[in-house]
Tab-separated table of C-alpha atoms in Angstrom:
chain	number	residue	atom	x	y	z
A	1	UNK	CA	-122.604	-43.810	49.512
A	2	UNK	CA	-125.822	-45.730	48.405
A	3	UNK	CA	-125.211	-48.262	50.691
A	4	UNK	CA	-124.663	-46.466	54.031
A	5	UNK	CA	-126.914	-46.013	56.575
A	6	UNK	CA	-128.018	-44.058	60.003
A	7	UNK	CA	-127.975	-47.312	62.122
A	8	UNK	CA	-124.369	-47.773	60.870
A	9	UNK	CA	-123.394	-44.753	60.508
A	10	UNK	CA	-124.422	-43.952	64.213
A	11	UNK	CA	-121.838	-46.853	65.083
A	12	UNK	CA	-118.909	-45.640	63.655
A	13	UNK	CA	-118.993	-42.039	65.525
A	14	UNK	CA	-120.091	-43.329	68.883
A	15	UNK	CA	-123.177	-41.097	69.845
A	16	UNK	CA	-123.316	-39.249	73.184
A	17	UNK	CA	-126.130	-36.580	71.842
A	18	UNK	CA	-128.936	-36.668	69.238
A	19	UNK	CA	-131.094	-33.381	68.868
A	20	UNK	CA	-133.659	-32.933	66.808
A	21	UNK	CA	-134.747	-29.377	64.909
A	22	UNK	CA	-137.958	-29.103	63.708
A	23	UNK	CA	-138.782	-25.861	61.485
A	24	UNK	CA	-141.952	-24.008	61.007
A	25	UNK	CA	-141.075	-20.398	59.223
A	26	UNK	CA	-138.404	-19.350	56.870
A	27	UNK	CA	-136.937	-17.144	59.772
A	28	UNK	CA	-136.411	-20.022	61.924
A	29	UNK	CA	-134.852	-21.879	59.409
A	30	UNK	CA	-131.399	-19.553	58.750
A	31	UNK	CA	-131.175	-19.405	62.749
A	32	UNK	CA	-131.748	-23.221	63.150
A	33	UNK	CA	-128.544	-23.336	60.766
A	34	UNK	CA	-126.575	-21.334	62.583
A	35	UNK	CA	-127.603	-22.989	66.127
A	36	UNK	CA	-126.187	-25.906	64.262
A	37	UNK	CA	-122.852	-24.362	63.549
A	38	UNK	CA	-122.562	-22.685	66.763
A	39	UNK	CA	-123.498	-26.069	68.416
A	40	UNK	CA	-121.167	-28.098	66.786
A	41	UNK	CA	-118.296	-25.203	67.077
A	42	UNK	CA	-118.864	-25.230	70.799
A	43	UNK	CA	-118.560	-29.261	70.663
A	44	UNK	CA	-115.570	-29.864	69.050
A	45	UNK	CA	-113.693	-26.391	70.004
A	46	UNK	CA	-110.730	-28.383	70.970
A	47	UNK	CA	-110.770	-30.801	67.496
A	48	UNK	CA	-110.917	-28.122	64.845
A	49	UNK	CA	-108.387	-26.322	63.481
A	50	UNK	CA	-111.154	-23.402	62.719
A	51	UNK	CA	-114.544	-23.073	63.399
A	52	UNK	CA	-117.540	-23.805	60.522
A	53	UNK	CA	-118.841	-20.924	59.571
A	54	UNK	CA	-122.199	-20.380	56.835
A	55	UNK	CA	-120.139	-17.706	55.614
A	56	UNK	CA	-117.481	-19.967	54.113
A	57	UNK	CA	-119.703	-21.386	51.364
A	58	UNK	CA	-120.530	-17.799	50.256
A	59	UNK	CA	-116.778	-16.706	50.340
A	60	UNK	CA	-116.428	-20.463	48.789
A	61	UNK	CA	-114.090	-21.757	51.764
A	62	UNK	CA	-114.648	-25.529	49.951
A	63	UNK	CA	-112.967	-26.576	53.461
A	64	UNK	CA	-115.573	-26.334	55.431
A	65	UNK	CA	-117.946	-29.359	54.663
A	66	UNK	CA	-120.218	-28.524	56.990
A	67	UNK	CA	-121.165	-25.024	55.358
A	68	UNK	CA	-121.227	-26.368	51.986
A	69	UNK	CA	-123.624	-29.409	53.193
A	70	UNK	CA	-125.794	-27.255	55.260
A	71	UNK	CA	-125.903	-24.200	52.607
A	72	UNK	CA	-126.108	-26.467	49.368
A	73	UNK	CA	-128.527	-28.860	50.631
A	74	UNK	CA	-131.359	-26.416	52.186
A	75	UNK	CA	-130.953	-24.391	48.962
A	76	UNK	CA	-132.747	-27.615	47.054
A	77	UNK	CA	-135.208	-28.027	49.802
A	78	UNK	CA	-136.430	-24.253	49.235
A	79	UNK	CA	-136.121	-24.493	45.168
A	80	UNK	CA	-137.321	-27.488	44.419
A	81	UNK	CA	-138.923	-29.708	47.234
A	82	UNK	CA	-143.123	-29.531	47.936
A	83	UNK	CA	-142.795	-28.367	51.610
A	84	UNK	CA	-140.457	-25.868	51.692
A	85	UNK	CA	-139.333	-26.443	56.096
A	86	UNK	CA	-137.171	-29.450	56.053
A	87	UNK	CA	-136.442	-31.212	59.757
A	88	UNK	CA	-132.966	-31.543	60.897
A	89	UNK	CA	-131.216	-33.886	62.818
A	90	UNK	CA	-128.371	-33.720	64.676
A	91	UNK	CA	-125.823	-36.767	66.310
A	92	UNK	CA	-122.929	-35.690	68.117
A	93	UNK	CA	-121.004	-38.270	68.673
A	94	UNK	CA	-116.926	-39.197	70.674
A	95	UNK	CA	-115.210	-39.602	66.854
A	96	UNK	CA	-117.329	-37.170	64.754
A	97	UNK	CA	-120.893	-36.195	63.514
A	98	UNK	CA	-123.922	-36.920	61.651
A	99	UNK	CA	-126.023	-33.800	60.363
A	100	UNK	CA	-129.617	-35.803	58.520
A	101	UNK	CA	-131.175	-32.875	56.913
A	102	UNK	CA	-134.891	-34.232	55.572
A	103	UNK	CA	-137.227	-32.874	52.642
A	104	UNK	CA	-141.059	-33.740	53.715
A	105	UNK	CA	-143.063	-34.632	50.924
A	106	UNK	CA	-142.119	-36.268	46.991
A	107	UNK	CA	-138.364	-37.852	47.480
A	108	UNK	CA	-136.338	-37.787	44.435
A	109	UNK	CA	-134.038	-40.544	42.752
A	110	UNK	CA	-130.559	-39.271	44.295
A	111	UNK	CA	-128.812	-42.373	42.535
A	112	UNK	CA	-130.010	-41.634	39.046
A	113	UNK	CA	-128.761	-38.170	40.016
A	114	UNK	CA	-125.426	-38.357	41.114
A	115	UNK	CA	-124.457	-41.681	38.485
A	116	UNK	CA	-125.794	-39.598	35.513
A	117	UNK	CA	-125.457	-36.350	36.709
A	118	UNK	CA	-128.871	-35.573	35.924
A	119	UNK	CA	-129.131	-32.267	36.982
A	120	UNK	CA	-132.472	-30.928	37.270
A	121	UNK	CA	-131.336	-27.080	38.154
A	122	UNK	CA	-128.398	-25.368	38.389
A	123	UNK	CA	-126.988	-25.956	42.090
A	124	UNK	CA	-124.120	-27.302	42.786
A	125	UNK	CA	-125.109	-29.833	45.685
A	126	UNK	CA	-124.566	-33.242	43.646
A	127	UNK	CA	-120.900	-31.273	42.590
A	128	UNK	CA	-120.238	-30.972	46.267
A	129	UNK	CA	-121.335	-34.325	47.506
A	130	UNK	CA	-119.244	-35.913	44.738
A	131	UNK	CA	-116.127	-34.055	45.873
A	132	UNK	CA	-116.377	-34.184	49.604
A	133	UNK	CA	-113.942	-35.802	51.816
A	134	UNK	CA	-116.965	-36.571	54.444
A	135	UNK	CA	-119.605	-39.568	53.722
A	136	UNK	CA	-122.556	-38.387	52.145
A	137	UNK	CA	-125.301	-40.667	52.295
A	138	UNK	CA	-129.080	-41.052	51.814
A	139	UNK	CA	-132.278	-42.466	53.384
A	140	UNK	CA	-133.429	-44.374	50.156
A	141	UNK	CA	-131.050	-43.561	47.144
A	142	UNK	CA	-134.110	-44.706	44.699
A	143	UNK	CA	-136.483	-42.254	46.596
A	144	UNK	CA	-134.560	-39.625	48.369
A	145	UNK	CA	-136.310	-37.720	51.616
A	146	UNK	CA	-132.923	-37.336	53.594
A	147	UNK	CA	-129.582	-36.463	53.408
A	148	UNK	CA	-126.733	-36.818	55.517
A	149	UNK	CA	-123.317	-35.681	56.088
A	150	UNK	CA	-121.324	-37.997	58.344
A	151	UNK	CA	-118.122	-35.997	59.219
A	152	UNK	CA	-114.891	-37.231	60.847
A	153	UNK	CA	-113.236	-35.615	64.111
């Protein structure tokens, strides 16, 4: 959605937490991932019919938005962005959930992207934001430093 953003966004879930993950090595960065998946499994244990899991996108459970969002997205900040340690963002809100997962440095033109499917390597994150049941949205579709997932309880 190129017209979507946080402030609204925010609104429609109803926030009662916001944390923020900042990441400084590459080892840190697969455990702030998971923190984020255990974190939002111990949230919403009563909501979900199962739990997310970073597995599922590897065993390609296309279910689990969350896996595919985290997994698909932070595999085009290591290939392809300048600074390799994206921050992440987390809102937790009463009627769902807003991951923001940003790229520091050069942003990129997500709407020429996703309208032309201009794909610049071979991942499969534009594939997976097209298809997802969840709002996808961005920062600045013309030039792209965030991504988020806005997901529904």
């Amino acid at each position: 959605d190129f017209s979507k953003t946080v402030s609204k966004a925010l609104s429609k879930i109803q926030v009662e937490l916001n944390e923020k993950y900042s990441i400084t090595t590459i080892k840190e960065f697969q455990q702030v991932l998971w923190n984020i998946i255990d974190r939002l499994n111990e949230y919403y244990q009563k909501n979900l019919e199962e739990p997310f899991d970073l597995y599922n996108w590897i065993n390609h459970n296309a279910n689990d938005e969350v896996a595919y969002f985290l997994n698909e997205t932070t595999s085009n900040i290591l290939n392809y962005s300048e600074n390799k340690l994206p921050s992440i963002e987390l809102w937790l809100g009463i009627t769902g959930f807003i991951i923001g997962i940003t790229q520091p440095g050069k942003g990129f033109d997500a709407e020429e992207v996703y309208l032309h499917n201009k794909f610049q390597n071979e991942g499969a994150a534009f594939t997976f934001f097209k298809q997802c049941k969840s709002i996808i949205f961005f920062d600045n579709p013309k030039n792209t430093t965030a991504v988020y997932l806005e997901y529904r309880i």
